[in-house]
Structure formats: structure tokens, C-alpha cells
CSV table of C-alpha atoms in Angstrom, one decimal:
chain,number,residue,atom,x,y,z
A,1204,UNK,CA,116.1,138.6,26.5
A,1205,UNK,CA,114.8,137.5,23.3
A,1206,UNK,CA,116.2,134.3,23.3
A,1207,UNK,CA,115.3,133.6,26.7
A,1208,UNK,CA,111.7,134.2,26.4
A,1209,UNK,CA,112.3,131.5,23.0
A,1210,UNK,CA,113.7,129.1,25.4
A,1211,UNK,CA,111.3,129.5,28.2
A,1212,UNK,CA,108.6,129.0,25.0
A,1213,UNK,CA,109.6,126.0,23.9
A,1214,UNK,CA,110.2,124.3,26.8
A,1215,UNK,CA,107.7,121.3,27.4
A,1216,UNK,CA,105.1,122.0,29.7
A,1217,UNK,CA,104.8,119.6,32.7
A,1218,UNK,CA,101.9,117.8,31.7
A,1219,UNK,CA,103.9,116.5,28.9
A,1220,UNK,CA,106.3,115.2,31.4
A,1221,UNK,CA,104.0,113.4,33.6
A,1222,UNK,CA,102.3,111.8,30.7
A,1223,UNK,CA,105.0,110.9,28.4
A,1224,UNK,CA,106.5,109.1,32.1
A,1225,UNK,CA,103.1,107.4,32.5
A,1226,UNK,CA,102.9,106.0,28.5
A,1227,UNK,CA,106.7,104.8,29.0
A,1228,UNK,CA,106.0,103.3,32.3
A,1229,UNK,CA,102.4,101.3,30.4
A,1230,UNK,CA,104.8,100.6,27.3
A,1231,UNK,CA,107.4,99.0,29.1
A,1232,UNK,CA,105.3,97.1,31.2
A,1233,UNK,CA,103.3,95.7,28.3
A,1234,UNK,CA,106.7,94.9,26.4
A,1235,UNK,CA,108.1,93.1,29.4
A,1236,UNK,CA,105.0,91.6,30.5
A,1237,UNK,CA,106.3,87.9,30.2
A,1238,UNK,CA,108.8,88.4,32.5
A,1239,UNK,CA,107.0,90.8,34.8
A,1240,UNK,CA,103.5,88.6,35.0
A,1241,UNK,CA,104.2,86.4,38.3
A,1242,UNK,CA,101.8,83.6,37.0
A,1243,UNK,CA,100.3,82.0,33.6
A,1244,UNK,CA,97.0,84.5,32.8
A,1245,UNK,CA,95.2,81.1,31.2
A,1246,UNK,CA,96.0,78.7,33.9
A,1247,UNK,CA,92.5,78.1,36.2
A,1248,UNK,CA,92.3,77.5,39.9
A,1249,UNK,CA,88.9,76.5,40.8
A,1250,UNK,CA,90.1,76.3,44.5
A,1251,UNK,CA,91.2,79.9,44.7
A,1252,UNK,CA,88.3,81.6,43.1
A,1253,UNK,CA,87.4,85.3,43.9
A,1254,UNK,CA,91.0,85.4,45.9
A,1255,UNK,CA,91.9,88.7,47.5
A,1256,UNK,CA,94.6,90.6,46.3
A,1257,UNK,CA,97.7,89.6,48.6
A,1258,UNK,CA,101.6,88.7,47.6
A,1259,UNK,CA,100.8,86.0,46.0
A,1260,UNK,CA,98.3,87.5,43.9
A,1261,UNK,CA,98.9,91.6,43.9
A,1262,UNK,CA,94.8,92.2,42.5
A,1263,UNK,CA,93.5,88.8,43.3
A,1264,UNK,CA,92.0,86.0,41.0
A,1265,UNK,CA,88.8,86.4,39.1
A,1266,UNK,CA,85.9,84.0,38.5
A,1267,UNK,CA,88.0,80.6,37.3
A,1268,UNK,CA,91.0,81.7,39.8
A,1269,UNK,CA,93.3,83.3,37.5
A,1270,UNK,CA,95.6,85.5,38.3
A,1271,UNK,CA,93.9,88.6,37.5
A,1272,UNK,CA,97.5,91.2,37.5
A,1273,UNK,CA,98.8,88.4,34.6
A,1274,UNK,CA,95.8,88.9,32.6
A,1275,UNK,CA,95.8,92.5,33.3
A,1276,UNK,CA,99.6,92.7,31.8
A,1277,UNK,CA,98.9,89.9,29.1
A,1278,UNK,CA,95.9,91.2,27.8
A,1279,UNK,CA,97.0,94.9,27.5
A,1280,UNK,CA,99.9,94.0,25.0
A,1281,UNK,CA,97.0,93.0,22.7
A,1282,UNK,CA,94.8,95.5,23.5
A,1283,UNK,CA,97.1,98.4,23.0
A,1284,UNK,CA,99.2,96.7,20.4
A,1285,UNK,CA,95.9,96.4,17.6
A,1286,UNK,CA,95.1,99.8,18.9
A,1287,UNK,CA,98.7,100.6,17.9
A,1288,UNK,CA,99.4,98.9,14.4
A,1289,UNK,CA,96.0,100.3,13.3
A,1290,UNK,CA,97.0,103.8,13.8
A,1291,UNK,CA,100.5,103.2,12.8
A,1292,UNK,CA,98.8,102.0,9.2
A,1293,UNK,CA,96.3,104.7,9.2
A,1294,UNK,CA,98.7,107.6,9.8
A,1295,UNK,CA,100.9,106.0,6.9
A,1296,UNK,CA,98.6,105.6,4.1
A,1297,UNK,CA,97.3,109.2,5.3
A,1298,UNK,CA,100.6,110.9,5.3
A,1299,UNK,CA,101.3,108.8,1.9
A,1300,UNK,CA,97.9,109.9,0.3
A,1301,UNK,CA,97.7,113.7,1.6
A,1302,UNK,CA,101.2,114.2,0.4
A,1303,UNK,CA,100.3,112.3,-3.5
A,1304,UNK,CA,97.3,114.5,-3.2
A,1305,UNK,CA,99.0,118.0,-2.4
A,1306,UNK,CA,101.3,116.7,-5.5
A,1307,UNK,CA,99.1,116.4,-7.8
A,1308,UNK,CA,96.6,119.0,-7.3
A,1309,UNK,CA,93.8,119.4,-10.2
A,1310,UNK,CA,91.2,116.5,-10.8
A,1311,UNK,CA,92.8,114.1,-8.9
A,1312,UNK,CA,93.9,116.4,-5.6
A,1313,UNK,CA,89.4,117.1,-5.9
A,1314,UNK,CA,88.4,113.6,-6.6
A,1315,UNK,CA,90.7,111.9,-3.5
A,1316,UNK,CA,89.4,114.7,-1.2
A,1317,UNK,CA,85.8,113.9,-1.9
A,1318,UNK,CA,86.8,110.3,-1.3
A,1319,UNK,CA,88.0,111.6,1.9
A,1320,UNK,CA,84.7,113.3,2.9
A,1321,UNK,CA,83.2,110.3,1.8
A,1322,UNK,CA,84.7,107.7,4.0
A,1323,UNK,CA,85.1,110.2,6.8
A,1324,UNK,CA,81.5,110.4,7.6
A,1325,UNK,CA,81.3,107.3,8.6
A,1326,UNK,CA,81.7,106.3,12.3
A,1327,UNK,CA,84.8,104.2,13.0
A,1328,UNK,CA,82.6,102.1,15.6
A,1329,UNK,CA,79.9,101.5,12.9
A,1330,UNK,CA,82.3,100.2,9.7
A,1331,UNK,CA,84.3,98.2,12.7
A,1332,UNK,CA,81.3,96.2,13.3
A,1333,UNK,CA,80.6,96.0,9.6
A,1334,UNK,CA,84.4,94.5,8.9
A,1335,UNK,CA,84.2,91.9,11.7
A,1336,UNK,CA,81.0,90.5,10.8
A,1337,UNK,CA,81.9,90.1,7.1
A,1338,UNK,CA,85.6,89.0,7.7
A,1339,UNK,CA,84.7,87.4,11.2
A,1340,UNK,CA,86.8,87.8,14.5
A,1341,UNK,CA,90.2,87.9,15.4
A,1342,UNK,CA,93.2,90.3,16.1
A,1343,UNK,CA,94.1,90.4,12.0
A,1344,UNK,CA,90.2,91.8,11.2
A,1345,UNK,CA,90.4,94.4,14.2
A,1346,UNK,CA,93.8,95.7,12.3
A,1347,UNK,CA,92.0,95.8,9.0
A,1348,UNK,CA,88.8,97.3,10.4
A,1349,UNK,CA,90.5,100.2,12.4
A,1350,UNK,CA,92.1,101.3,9.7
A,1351,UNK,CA,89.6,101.2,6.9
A,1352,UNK,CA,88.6,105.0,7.5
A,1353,UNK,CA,91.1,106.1,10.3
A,1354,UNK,CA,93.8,107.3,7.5
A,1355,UNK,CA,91.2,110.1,6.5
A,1356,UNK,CA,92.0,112.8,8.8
A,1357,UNK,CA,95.7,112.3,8.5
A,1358,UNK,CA,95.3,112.7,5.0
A,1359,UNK,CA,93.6,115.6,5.0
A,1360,UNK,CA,95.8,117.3,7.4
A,1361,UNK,CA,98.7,116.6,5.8
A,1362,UNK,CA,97.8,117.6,2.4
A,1363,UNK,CA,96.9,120.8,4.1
A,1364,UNK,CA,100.5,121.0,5.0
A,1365,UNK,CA,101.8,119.7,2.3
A,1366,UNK,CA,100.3,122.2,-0.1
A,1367,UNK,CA,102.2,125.1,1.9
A,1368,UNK,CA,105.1,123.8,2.3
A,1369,UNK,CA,105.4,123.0,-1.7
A,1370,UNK,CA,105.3,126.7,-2.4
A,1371,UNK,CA,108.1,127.4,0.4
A,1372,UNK,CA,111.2,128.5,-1.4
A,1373,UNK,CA,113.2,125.2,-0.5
A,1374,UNK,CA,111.0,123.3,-2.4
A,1375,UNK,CA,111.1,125.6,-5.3
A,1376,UNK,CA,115.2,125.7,-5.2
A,1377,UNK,CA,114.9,121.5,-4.9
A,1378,UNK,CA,113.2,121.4,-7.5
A,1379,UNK,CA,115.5,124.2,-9.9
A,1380,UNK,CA,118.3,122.5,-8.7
A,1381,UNK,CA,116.2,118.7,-10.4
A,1382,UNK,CA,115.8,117.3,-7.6
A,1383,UNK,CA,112.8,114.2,-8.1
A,1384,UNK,CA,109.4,114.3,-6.5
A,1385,UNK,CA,110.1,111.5,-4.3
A,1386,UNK,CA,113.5,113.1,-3.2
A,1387,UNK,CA,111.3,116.5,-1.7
A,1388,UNK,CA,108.4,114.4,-0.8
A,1389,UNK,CA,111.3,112.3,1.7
A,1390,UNK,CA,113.7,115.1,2.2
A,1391,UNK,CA,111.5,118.3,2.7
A,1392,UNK,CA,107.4,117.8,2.7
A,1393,UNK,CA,107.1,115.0,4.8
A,1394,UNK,CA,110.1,116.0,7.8
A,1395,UNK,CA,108.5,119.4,7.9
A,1396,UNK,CA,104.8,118.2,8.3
A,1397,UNK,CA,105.0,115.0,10.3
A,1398,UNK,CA,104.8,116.3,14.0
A,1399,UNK,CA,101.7,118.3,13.8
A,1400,UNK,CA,100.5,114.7,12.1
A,1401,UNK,CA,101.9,112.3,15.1
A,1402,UNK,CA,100.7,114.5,17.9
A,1403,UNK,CA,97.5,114.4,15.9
A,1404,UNK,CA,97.9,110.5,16.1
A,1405,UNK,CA,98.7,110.3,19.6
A,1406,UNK,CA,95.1,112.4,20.3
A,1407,UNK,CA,93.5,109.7,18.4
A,1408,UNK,CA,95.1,106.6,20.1
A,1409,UNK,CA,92.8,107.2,22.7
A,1410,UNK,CA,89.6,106.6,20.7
A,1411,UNK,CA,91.2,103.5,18.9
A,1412,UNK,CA,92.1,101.9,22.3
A,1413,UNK,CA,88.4,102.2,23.7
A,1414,UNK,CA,87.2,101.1,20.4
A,1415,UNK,CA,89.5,98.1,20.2
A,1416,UNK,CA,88.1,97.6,24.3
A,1417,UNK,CA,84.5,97.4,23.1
A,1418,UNK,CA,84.6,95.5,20.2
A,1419,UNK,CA,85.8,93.3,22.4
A,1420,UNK,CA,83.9,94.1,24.9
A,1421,UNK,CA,80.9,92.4,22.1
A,1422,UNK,CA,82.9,89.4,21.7
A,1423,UNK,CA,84.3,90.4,18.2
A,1424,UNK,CA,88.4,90.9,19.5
A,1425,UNK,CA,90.3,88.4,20.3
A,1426,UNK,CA,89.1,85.0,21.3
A,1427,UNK,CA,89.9,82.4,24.6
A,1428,UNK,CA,92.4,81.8,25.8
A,1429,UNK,CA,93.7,85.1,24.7
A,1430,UNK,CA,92.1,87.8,26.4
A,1431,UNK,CA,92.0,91.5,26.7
A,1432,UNK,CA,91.1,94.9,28.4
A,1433,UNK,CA,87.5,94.7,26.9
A,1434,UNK,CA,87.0,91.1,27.0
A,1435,UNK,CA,88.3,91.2,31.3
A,1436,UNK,CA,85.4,93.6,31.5
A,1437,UNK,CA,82.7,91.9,29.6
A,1438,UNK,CA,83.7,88.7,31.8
A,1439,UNK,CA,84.0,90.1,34.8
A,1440,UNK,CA,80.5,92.7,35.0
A,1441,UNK,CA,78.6,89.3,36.2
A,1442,UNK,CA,80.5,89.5,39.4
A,1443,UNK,CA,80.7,93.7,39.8
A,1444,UNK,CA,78.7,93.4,43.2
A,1445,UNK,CA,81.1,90.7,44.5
A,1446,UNK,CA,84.7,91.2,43.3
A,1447,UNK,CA,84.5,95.2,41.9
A,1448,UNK,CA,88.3,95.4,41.5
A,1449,UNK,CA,87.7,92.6,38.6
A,1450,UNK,CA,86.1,95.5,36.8
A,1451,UNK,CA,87.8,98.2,37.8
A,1452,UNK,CA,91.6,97.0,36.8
A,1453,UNK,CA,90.5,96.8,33.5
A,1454,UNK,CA,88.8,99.8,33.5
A,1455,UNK,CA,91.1,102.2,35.1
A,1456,UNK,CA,93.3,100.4,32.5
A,1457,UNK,CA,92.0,101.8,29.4
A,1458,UNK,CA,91.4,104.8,31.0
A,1459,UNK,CA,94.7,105.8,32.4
A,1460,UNK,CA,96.9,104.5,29.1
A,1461,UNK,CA,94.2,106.2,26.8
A,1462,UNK,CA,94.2,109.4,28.5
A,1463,UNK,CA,98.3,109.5,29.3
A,1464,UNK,CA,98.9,109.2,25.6
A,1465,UNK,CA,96.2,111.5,24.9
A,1466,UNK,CA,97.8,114.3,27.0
A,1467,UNK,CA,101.1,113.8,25.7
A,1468,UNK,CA,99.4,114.4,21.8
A,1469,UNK,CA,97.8,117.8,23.5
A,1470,UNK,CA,101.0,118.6,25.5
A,1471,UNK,CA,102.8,118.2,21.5
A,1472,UNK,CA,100.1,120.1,20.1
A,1473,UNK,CA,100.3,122.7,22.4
A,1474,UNK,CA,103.9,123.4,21.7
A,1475,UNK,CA,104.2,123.7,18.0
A,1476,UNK,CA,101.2,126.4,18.4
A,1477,UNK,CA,103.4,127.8,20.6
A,1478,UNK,CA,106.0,127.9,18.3
């Protein structure tokens, strides 16, 4: 009985299902997007402007008469990709600095926490707009800028975790037995901590995707001819009132892939409480 009500405990709820289907669906569809987009996204066709959706073009063409399911497919690999790398860095250098932190404990543990309440006041939308306008625009800056102050949660979670599992008595027999630091750092700390950290990442993607979607939403993402979620929108609002699904493919865009992945962090997170 016991182990069945363990089983029927950790089983993944259904929400984690749907959601983790709808993120794989987006994520294959962005990888494959060369071969799935039926037409170039930069090529214009002034004669076929404000074109209907229909088989030759499945959401229609926008204001220059491209083909807006192409730039749809095209411009979410580079939305979701910066949005992506940027928390794949941040949740790197936070596991790397929580865990050096836990480690060290004393003066230093103290002084890279304050630095940690330090940069984590400040709003990642505010120092975004500060790195792009001293580094200028472009995919390489929206990286940089995401991730200036996006590692500081991680790092604080994780030394959190880190601290406990240190005084666990597998890390105590590691290190009688002379193991090295970085041997129970790799081996024990960091395999025993990381999923409360990813889920924790995959609740965050979210805000990193509509951030990425209105800084380029500003102009300061990526630049013609590349294009994007946010930059489709910021094009397209001039002809709302005409052609609405020009701004509502975007849209619904960043919302459904920001709130799938965002369900399937909660779904994560809701199953190691569980546990």
C-alpha cells in the first residue's frame, strides 16, 4: 500500500504532460524551421500585400507581402534562442557561484551574498536597457544583457542547497575517504541540487522570453532583415485595425511558448515538493 501511494505520488501530474508536449512541439518547430517555413521570411511582394491566410500562405502576408507563418517560424528561433542561451549562462554562473559560496562560507560566503542582494535589486528590464545602449544592439548584447543579473537567484538558491547537502553524511564520508572539493562539488552537491534549480529556470524562461520580445519590441533586438516575435509586433501594431492576425500570431506566440515552459517549471516544482 505504501509503495503504491509512493508511486501514485510521484507520478507527473497532467499538466506537466500537456505542457512538456506543447514546449517539444514549439522546440521542434523552431529547430526545423528551415525546412518547415514554405517561403523565404525576407523576400517582399508588394503585389500580394495584406494577403489572406489561404494554402499558399497558411496566416497570410503582412504589410511588404511576406509570408507572415515564415517569419513567424524564423523569427521565433531567435527570439526563444537569446531567451535560451541567456538563461542557460545565468543558471551556470549561478549554480557555479552558489556552490563556491556554500564552500567557502566565512567572509567570502557574506561578501558574494551581499553582492547578490546587490545586483538582485535591480530590474532585469532596467539594466537590459542600460547594456544595449552602452554596448549598442544586436543578438550578442541581448545575451550579455540578460544575463548580467539573471544568475543571482540561481545562486542564491543553490547555495541554500548546497550548504545542506555539505553537512549530509555522504559528503562527510567523501571527504574522509580524500576525495577533492571539485570531485563532491561534480559527484554529490551539484546532482543532488540541480532540479529544484532547472525547474526554477524553466519558471523564469518565461520572463526572459517577453523581455527579449520587448526589447525588441523598442528596436534594441535584432535588426532587418532578421526579425523577431517582438519586432513582428512593433511592425505590425500600425495595421492592428486592418490585418489583426499580424498581431496576434506574434502575440499568441510568446504567450503560449512562455506559458507552456512555464507550466512545465511548476508541474517540476510541484513534484519534488511532493516528494
Amino acid at each position: 500500500m505504501a509503495g503504491a501511494e509512493a508511486a501514485t505520488t510521484r507520478r507527473p501530474p497532467p499538466g506537466v504532460w500537456v505542457s512538456g508536449a506543447v514546449t517539444g512541439v514549439i522546440v521542434l518547430a523552431l529547430l526545423f524551421a528551415p525546412l518547415i517555413a514554405p517561403h523565404d521570411p525576407a523576400r517582399q511582394d508588394l503585389l500580394h500585400r495584406f494577403a489572406g491566410p489561404s494554402v499558399l500562405h497558411w496566416l497570410g502576408t503582412d504589410h511588404l507581402g511576406r509570408d507572415e507563418w515564415s517569419r513567424l517560424l524564423l523569427g521565433g528561433r531567435f527570439a526563444v534562442s537569446i531567451a535560451a542561451l541567456s538563461l542557460v549562462l545565468s543558471l551556470g554562473i549561478g549554480v557555479l557561484v552558489g556552490v563556491l559560496a556554500a564552500r567557502a562560507g566565512g567572509w567570502l560566503d557574506e561578501a558574494i551574498m551581499r553582492l547578490v542582494d546587490l545586483l538582485i535589486s535591480f530590474p532585469d528590464v532596467v539594466v537590459a536597457l542600460f547594456m544595449v545602449a552602452l554596448m549598442g544592439t544586436g543578438q550578442a548584447t541581448l545575451v550579455v544583457a540578460l544575463t548580467v543579473v539573471s544568475w543571482t537567484p540561481f545562486a542564491r538558491m543553490m547555495r541554500g542547497l548546497a550548504r545542506d547537502i555539505y553537512h549530509r553524511d555522504y559528503v562527510r564520508a567523501a571527504e574522509i575517504l580524500g576525495c577533492s572539493r571539485w570531485f563532491i562539488i561534480l559527484r554529490h552537491v551539484i546532482p543532488n541540487a540541480i532540479r529544484p534549480v532547472f525547474a526554477m529556470a524553466l519558471l523564469r524562461f518565461g520572463h526572459k522570453l517577453i523581455v527579449v520580445g520587448g526589447l525588441s519590441f523598442l528596436g534594441l533586438g535584432v535588426q532587418p532583415p532578421m526579425s523577431d516575435w517582438g519586432s513582428m509586433l512593433a511592425e505590425s501594431r500600425r495595421y492592428m485595425e486592418r490585418e489583426p492576425m499580424l498581431v496576434l500570431a506574434p502575440g499568441l506566440a510568446i504567450f503560449i511558448t512562455a506559458l507552456a515552459v512555464t507550466l512545465l517549471g511548476q508541474g517540476l516544482d510541484t513534484m519534488r515538493d511532493r516528494r
